[in-house]
Coordinates of C-alpha atoms and ligand atoms in Angstrom, one line a residue:
X1 CA -23.2 -47.5 61.4
X2 CA -26.4 -47.2 59.3
X3 CA -26.9 -50.2 57.0
X4 CA -26.4 -49.4 53.3
X5 CA -29.0 -52.0 52.4
X6 CA -31.6 -50.3 54.6
X7 CA -30.7 -47.0 53.0
X8 CA -31.1 -48.5 49.5
X9 CA -34.5 -49.8 50.5
X10 CA -35.5 -46.4 51.8
X11 CA -34.3 -44.7 48.7
X12 CA -36.5 -47.0 46.6
X13 CA -39.3 -44.8 47.8
X14 CA -37.9 -41.8 45.9
X15 CA -39.7 -41.7 42.6
X16 CA -38.5 -40.1 39.4
X17 CA -41.7 -38.1 38.6
X18 CA -41.0 -38.1 34.8
X19 CA -40.1 -41.8 34.5
X20 CA -42.5 -42.7 37.2
X21 CA -40.3 -45.3 38.8
X22 CA -38.1 -45.6 41.8
X23 CA -34.6 -44.1 41.4
X24 CA -33.2 -47.4 42.8
X25 CA -35.0 -49.5 40.2
X26 CA -33.9 -47.1 37.5
X27 CA -30.3 -47.5 38.5
X28 CA -30.0 -43.8 39.3
X29 CA -28.4 -44.3 42.7
X30 CA -24.8 -44.4 41.8
X31 CA -23.4 -44.9 45.3
X32 CA -24.2 -45.0 49.0
X33 CA -21.5 -44.6 51.6
X34 CA -22.3 -44.8 55.2
X35 CA -19.9 -43.6 57.8
X36 CA -19.6 -44.5 61.5
X37 CA -20.8 -41.1 62.7
X38 CA -24.1 -41.7 60.9
X39 CA -23.2 -39.4 57.9
X40 CA -24.3 -40.9 54.6
X41 CA -23.1 -39.8 51.2
X42 CA -25.4 -40.6 48.3
X43 CA -24.7 -40.0 44.6
X44 CA -27.6 -39.8 42.3
X45 CA -27.1 -40.0 38.5
X46 CA -29.3 -37.8 36.4
X47 CA -30.4 -38.3 32.9
X48 CA -29.3 -34.7 32.0
X49 CA -27.1 -32.2 33.9
X50 CA -29.6 -29.4 34.1
X51 CA -32.3 -31.7 35.4
X52 CA -35.0 -29.4 36.8
X53 CA -36.2 -32.1 39.2
X54 CA -32.8 -32.1 41.0
X55 CA -34.3 -30.3 44.0
X56 CA -37.0 -32.9 44.3
X57 CA -34.3 -35.6 44.4
X58 CA -32.2 -33.7 46.8
X59 CA -35.1 -33.2 49.3
X60 CA -36.6 -36.7 48.8
X61 CA -33.3 -38.6 49.1
X62 CA -32.4 -36.7 52.4
X63 CA -35.9 -37.3 53.7
X64 CA -36.0 -41.0 52.9
X65 CA -32.4 -41.8 54.0
X66 CA -33.1 -40.1 57.3
X67 CA -35.8 -42.6 58.1
X68 CA -33.1 -45.3 58.5
X69 CA -31.8 -45.9 62.0
X70 CA -28.5 -44.3 62.8
X71 CA -28.5 -41.8 59.9
X72 CA -27.6 -38.4 61.2
X73 CA -26.8 -36.5 58.1
X74 CA -27.2 -37.0 54.4
X75 CA -25.0 -35.5 51.7
X76 CA -26.4 -35.7 48.2
X77 CA -24.3 -35.2 45.1
X78 CA -25.2 -35.5 41.5
X79 CA -23.6 -36.8 38.4
X80 CA -24.9 -37.6 35.0
X81 CA -25.6 -41.0 33.4
X82 CA -23.2 -42.0 30.6
X83 CA -24.7 -42.5 27.2
X84 CA -24.4 -46.3 27.6
X85 CA -26.1 -46.1 31.0
X86 CA -28.9 -44.0 29.5
X87 CA -29.4 -46.6 26.8
X88 CA -29.6 -49.2 29.5
X89 CA -32.2 -47.2 31.3
X90 CA -34.1 -46.8 28.2
X91 CA -34.0 -50.6 27.5
X92 CA -35.0 -51.3 31.1
X93 CA -38.0 -49.0 30.7
X94 CA -39.0 -50.6 27.5
X95 CA -38.5 -54.2 28.6
X96 CA -40.2 -54.1 31.9
X97 CA -43.2 -52.4 30.3
X98 CA -42.7 -49.8 33.0
X99 CA -42.6 -46.9 30.6
X100 CA -43.9 -43.7 31.8
X101 CA -47.5 -43.2 30.8
X102 CA -46.4 -40.1 29.1
X103 CA -49.8 -38.6 30.0
X104 CA -48.1 -35.3 30.9
X105 CA -45.4 -35.6 28.3
X106 CA -47.1 -33.1 26.1
X107 CA -48.1 -30.7 28.8
X108 CA -46.0 -27.5 28.8
X109 CA -47.1 -26.0 32.1
X110 CA -48.7 -27.3 35.2
X111 CA -50.2 -24.6 37.4
X112 CA -51.5 -25.6 40.8
X113 CA -54.1 -23.1 42.1
X114 CA -54.0 -23.1 45.9
X115 CA -55.1 -21.1 48.8
X116 CA -54.8 -21.3 52.6
X117 CA -58.5 -21.6 53.1
X118 CA -61.7 -22.4 51.2
X119 CA -64.2 -20.0 49.8
X120 CA -61.8 -17.4 48.5
X121 CA -62.7 -18.2 44.9
X122 CA -60.0 -20.7 43.9
X123 CA -62.3 -22.8 41.8
X124 CA -64.0 -19.8 40.2
X125 CA -60.6 -18.4 39.3
X126 CA -59.4 -21.7 38.0
X127 CA -62.4 -22.2 35.8
X128 CA -62.4 -18.7 34.4
X129 CA -58.6 -18.7 34.0
X130 CA -59.0 -21.9 31.9
X131 CA -61.6 -20.1 29.8
X132 CA -59.4 -17.0 29.4
X133 CA -56.3 -19.0 28.4
X134 CA -58.5 -20.9 25.9
X135 CA -59.7 -17.6 24.5
X136 CA -56.0 -16.6 24.0
X137 CA -55.7 -19.7 21.8
X138 CA -54.1 -22.0 24.3
X139 CA -54.8 -25.6 24.9
X140 CA -56.0 -26.0 28.4
X141 CA -56.9 -28.8 30.9
X142 CA -58.3 -28.5 34.4
X143 CA -57.7 -31.2 37.0
X144 CA -60.0 -30.8 39.9
X145 CA -57.9 -32.1 42.8
X146 CA -60.3 -30.8 45.5
X147 CA -61.3 -34.3 46.3
X148 CA -63.5 -33.3 49.2
X149 CA -65.1 -30.1 47.8
X150 CA -65.0 -30.6 44.1
X151 CA -67.0 -27.9 42.3
X152 CA -65.3 -27.8 38.8
X153 CA -67.8 -30.2 37.1
X154 CA -70.7 -27.9 37.9
X155 CA -68.8 -24.8 37.0
X156 CA -68.3 -26.3 33.5
X157 CA -71.8 -27.7 33.3
X158 CA -70.5 -31.2 33.4
X159 CA -72.2 -32.3 36.6
X160 CA -73.4 -35.9 36.6
X161 CA -71.4 -36.9 33.6
X162 CA -68.9 -39.7 33.4
X163 CA -65.7 -39.6 31.3
X164 CA -65.3 -42.3 28.6
X165 CA -62.4 -44.8 28.7
X166 CA -60.4 -45.3 25.5
X167 CA -59.4 -48.6 23.9
X168 CA -56.0 -48.2 25.5
X169 CA -57.6 -48.0 28.9
X170 CA -57.0 -44.3 29.3
X171 CA -59.6 -42.1 30.8
X172 CA -60.6 -39.4 28.5
X173 CA -61.2 -36.0 30.0
X174 CA -64.6 -34.4 29.3
X175 CA -64.6 -31.2 27.4
X176 CA -66.5 -27.9 27.9
X177 CA -65.9 -24.8 25.9
X178 CA -62.7 -26.3 24.6
X179 CA -61.3 -27.0 28.1
X180 CA -60.5 -30.6 29.0
X181 CA -61.8 -31.3 32.5
X182 CA -61.2 -34.1 34.9
X183 CA -62.6 -34.3 38.4
X184 CA -63.1 -36.8 41.2
X185 CA -66.7 -35.5 41.0
X186 CA -67.2 -37.6 37.8
X187 CA -66.6 -40.8 39.7
X188 CA -68.7 -40.4 42.8
X189 CA -72.4 -39.9 43.4
X190 CA -73.3 -36.3 43.3
X191 CA -73.3 -34.7 46.7
X192 CA -71.9 -37.7 48.4
X193 CA -68.9 -37.2 50.7
X194 CA -65.6 -38.5 49.6
X195 CA -63.7 -40.0 52.5
X196 CA -60.5 -41.0 50.7
X197 CA -57.3 -40.4 52.5
X198 CA -53.7 -41.6 52.6
X199 CA -52.7 -44.2 50.1
X200 CA -56.1 -44.3 48.3
X201 CA -56.0 -40.6 47.8
X202 CA -52.4 -40.8 46.5
X203 CA -53.4 -43.5 44.1
X204 CA -56.4 -41.6 42.8
X205 CA -54.3 -38.5 42.2
X206 CA -51.6 -40.5 40.5
X207 CA -54.2 -42.0 38.2
X208 CA -55.5 -38.5 37.4
X209 CA -52.0 -37.7 36.1
X210 CA -51.0 -41.1 34.7
X211 CA -54.1 -42.7 33.4
X212 CA -55.9 -39.7 32.0
X213 CA -55.2 -38.9 28.4
X214 CA -54.5 -35.2 28.7
X215 CA -52.9 -35.1 25.2
X216 CA -51.2 -31.9 24.1
X217 CA -51.8 -29.0 26.5
X218 CA -50.2 -25.6 27.0
X219 CA -51.6 -25.4 30.5
X220 CA -52.9 -27.9 33.0
X221 CA -54.5 -26.0 35.8
X222 CA -54.9 -28.0 39.0
X223 CA -57.6 -26.8 41.5
X224 CA -56.2 -27.8 44.9
X225 CA -58.2 -28.3 48.0
X226 CA -57.8 -25.6 50.5
X227 CA -55.0 -25.8 53.0
X228 CA -51.7 -27.6 53.0
X229 CA -52.8 -31.2 53.4
X230 CA -52.2 -34.6 51.8
X231 CA -53.3 -33.7 48.3
X232 CA -51.0 -30.7 47.9
X233 CA -48.1 -32.7 49.2
X234 CA -48.8 -35.7 46.9
X235 CA -49.2 -33.4 43.9
X236 CA -46.0 -31.5 44.7
X237 CA -44.2 -34.9 44.7
X238 CA -45.8 -36.0 41.5
X239 CA -45.4 -32.6 39.7
X240 CA -42.1 -31.1 40.9
X241 CA -42.2 -28.7 37.8
X242 CA -45.5 -27.3 38.7
X243 CA -45.9 -23.6 39.5
X244 CA -48.1 -22.6 42.4
X245 CA -50.6 -19.8 41.9
X246 CA -52.0 -18.5 45.2
X247 CA -55.5 -17.1 45.4
X248 CA -56.1 -14.8 48.4
X249 CA -58.6 -12.0 49.3
X250 CA -57.5 -8.5 50.2
X251 CA -58.1 -9.1 53.8
X252 CA -55.0 -9.2 56.1
X253 CA -56.2 -12.4 57.9
X254 CA -56.7 -14.2 54.6
X255 CA -53.3 -13.2 53.5
X256 CA -51.8 -14.7 56.6
X257 CA -53.5 -18.0 55.8
X258 CA -52.4 -17.8 52.2
X259 CA -48.8 -17.3 53.4
X260 CA -49.0 -20.7 55.0
X261 CA -49.9 -22.2 51.7
X262 CA -46.9 -20.4 50.3
X263 CA -44.7 -21.8 53.0
X264 CA -45.9 -25.3 52.2
X265 CA -45.2 -24.8 48.5
X266 CA -41.7 -23.7 49.3
X267 CA -41.1 -26.6 51.7
X268 CA -42.0 -29.1 49.0
X269 CA -40.0 -27.1 46.4
X270 CA -42.8 -25.9 44.3
X271 CA -42.1 -22.7 42.6
X272 CA -44.6 -19.9 43.5
X273 CA -45.6 -18.4 40.2
X274 CA -47.6 -15.5 41.6
X275 CA -50.7 -14.2 43.3
X276 CA -54.3 -13.5 42.3
X277 CA -56.3 -11.4 44.6
X278 CA -60.0 -12.3 44.4
X279 CA -63.0 -10.6 45.9
X280 CA -61.1 -7.3 45.6
X281 CA -64.0 -5.1 46.2
X282 CA -67.5 -5.3 44.8
X283 CA -68.0 -3.7 41.4
X284 CA -71.5 -2.5 40.8
X285 CA -73.0 -2.7 37.3
X286 CA -72.4 1.1 37.1
X287 CA -68.7 0.7 37.9
X288 CA -68.7 1.8 41.5
X289 CA -66.4 -0.1 43.7
X290 CA -66.7 -1.1 47.4
X291 CA -63.8 -2.5 49.3
X292 CA -65.8 -5.1 51.2
X293 CA -62.8 -7.2 52.2
X294 CA -60.4 -4.3 52.7
X295 CA -57.5 -3.6 50.4
X296 CA -53.9 -4.5 49.7
X297 CA -53.7 -8.2 50.8
X298 CA -52.7 -9.5 47.5
X299 CA -50.0 -6.9 46.8
X300 CA -48.6 -7.3 50.3
X301 CA -48.3 -11.1 49.9
X302 CA -46.8 -10.7 46.5
X303 CA -44.2 -8.2 47.8
X304 CA -43.4 -10.5 50.7
X305 CA -42.9 -13.5 48.5
X306 CA -41.3 -11.5 45.8
X307 CA -43.6 -12.8 43.1
X308 CA -46.0 -11.0 40.7
X309 CA -49.5 -10.0 41.6
X310 CA -51.2 -11.2 38.4
X311 CA -54.5 -9.4 39.0
X312 CA -57.2 -8.2 41.3
X313 CA -60.5 -9.8 40.6
X314 CA -63.6 -7.9 41.9
X315 CA -66.7 -9.5 43.2
X316 CA -69.4 -9.3 40.5
X317 CA -72.8 -11.0 40.5
X318 CA -72.4 -12.4 37.0
X319 CA -69.3 -14.3 38.0
X320 CA -71.2 -16.2 40.7
X321 CA -74.3 -16.6 38.5
X322 CA -72.2 -18.1 35.6
X323 CA -70.5 -20.5 38.0
X324 CA -73.9 -21.7 39.0
X325 CA -75.1 -21.8 35.4
X326 CA -72.1 -23.9 34.3
X327 CA -70.3 -21.7 31.8
X328 CA -67.4 -19.6 33.0
X329 CA -68.1 -15.8 32.9
X330 CA -65.1 -15.2 30.8
X331 CA -66.7 -17.2 28.0
X332 CA -70.1 -15.5 28.2
X333 CA -69.2 -11.9 29.1
X334 CA -65.5 -11.2 28.7
X335 CA -66.2 -7.4 29.4
X336 CA -67.5 -7.9 32.9
X337 CA -65.0 -6.4 35.3
X338 CA -64.2 -9.7 37.0
X339 CA -63.8 -11.4 33.6
X340 CA -61.5 -8.6 32.4
X341 CA -59.3 -9.0 35.5
X342 CA -59.0 -12.8 35.0
X343 CA -58.2 -12.3 31.3
X344 CA -55.4 -10.0 32.3
X345 CA -54.2 -12.7 34.8
X346 CA -54.2 -15.1 31.8
X347 CA -52.1 -12.7 29.7
X348 CA -49.7 -12.2 32.6
X349 CA -49.2 -16.0 33.0
X350 CA -48.7 -16.5 29.3
X351 CA -46.0 -13.8 29.3
X352 CA -43.9 -15.7 31.9
X353 CA -44.4 -19.3 31.0
X354 CA -42.6 -21.4 28.3
X355 CA -44.7 -23.1 25.7
X356 CA -42.5 -26.2 25.2
X357 CA -43.8 -29.4 26.8
X358 CA -42.0 -30.2 30.1
X359 CA -40.7 -33.5 28.6
X360 CA -38.8 -31.5 26.0
X361 CA -37.6 -28.9 28.4
X362 CA -36.2 -31.8 30.5
X363 CA -33.4 -32.7 28.1
X364 CA -33.1 -30.2 25.3
X365 CA -29.8 -31.5 24.1
X366 CA -31.2 -34.9 23.3
X367 CA -33.2 -35.7 20.2
X368 CA -36.8 -36.3 21.1
X369 CA -36.8 -39.8 19.6
X370 CA -34.6 -41.1 22.4
X371 CA -36.6 -39.7 25.2
X372 CA -38.6 -42.4 26.9
X373 CA -40.9 -39.7 28.2
X374 CA -41.9 -38.8 24.8
X375 CA -42.2 -42.2 23.3
X376 CA -44.7 -43.5 25.7
X377 CA -46.7 -46.6 25.5
X378 CA -50.0 -47.0 27.3
X379 CA -49.6 -49.1 30.4
X380 CA -51.4 -52.4 30.5
X381 CA -52.6 -51.7 33.9
X382 CA -56.0 -51.8 35.5
X383 CA -57.8 -48.7 36.7
X384 CA -59.0 -48.6 40.2
X385 CA -61.0 -45.4 40.2
X386 CA -64.4 -46.1 41.5
X387 CA -66.0 -46.3 38.0
X388 CA -69.4 -47.8 38.3
Ligands
ADP1 N1 -65.0 -12.6 42.1 C1 -66.2 -13.2 42.5 N2 -67.4 -12.6 42.3 C2 -68.5 -13.1 42.7 N3 -68.6 -14.3 43.3 C3 -67.5 -15.0 43.5 C4 -66.2 -14.5 43.1 N4 -65.3 -15.4 43.5 C5 -65.9 -16.4 44.0 N5 -67.2 -16.2 44.1 C6 -68.3 -17.0 44.7 O1 -67.8 -17.3 46.0 C7 -68.1 -18.7 46.3 C8 -66.8 -19.4 46.6 O2 -66.0 -19.5 45.5 P1 -65.2 -20.8 45.0 O3 -64.6 -20.5 43.7 O4 -66.1 -22.0 45.1 O5 -64.1 -20.8 46.2 P2 -63.0 -21.9 46.6 O6 -62.8 -22.8 45.5 O7 -61.8 -21.2 47.0 O8 -63.6 -22.6 47.8 C9 -68.8 -19.3 45.1 O9 -70.2 -19.2 45.4 C10 -68.4 -18.4 44.0 O10 -69.4 -18.3 43.0
MG2 MG1 -63.2 -24.9 45.3

């Protein structure tokens, strides 16, 4: 029979992404029953019945419990903490100083921009989408999580700069054109290779979410590295409410690769928000269009995944030139065909996303004042990003 203690130890690795602490430590594991045939029943108590991170708990509890010897099957059930228990949780969070940083408490939407492979224009789309959402009057942040191939600082003309640190030991994002920008690129020598992996990578990404003062944002766009590796998995774990926006080209082979990214997203329970097709033909300055990479890949992928195709962005020279010049094209020439397409993507996204901060969506029936996620205190914790 599997040991209940071992299962509890394993479940300590399941983190509540909002409260940023282990569900065991938070007292959210109501019961663990192990049976002789290796079947384990776990009851997890949520702070609110409609908890949107339920799926995350479901998956993580099964995964962690299964690492224990003898466990063959895990049943997860949910109940809700009583008011007294919630108060206890709140006190515990306050007393231990383990309050959530609240860094994302005022962020309404997190959108991870991903692709199966590099070079499809993920960063270009991210930077221009940020500019387009800003132009629509939204508050926008960009987190460059492409730790190996960061290009966001340069696209915003912020190369070689270093973000300041506030009195409360929070890292302040740099700003360009009204967009708050944070990148690993700010912390390493330009053009040097970043060799972080595993735990260090996890730590750095966690800090980008916890120790960065993002403030109030309608959208936090996360530029993911290509593929389905560590970074995407870690972020999915830290940001279970995030939507996944997939960038692909019209080419059938690219679409196949993008589908893998979609499968990864589904596996880690990230919701796929939609598709952007980039490099959909080359638009000449006179308006002629050449289908350099073929046609239809974005629509096909969208149909297959049953999600919207937010737009088809043509190749235009100014888009590339502006990326190199450090100001997104949408900000300098909103009428360029590529800029127009990205602005329409922005409007599509606005149309389907809520504008309330995630923290408030979490427990709409509770007054905000009692939500630990809202009343955050800065953590008296050191930073270990490589800040020279
Ligand atoms: N629609 C486009 N029109 C012109 N150039 C583009 C377009 N999309 C991307 N590019 C260029 O293609 C290259 C790769 O784009 P990038 O955004 O860095 O891709 P990724 O982030 O997916 O690796 C860059 O040089 C970029 O300027
Ligand atoms: Mg990139």
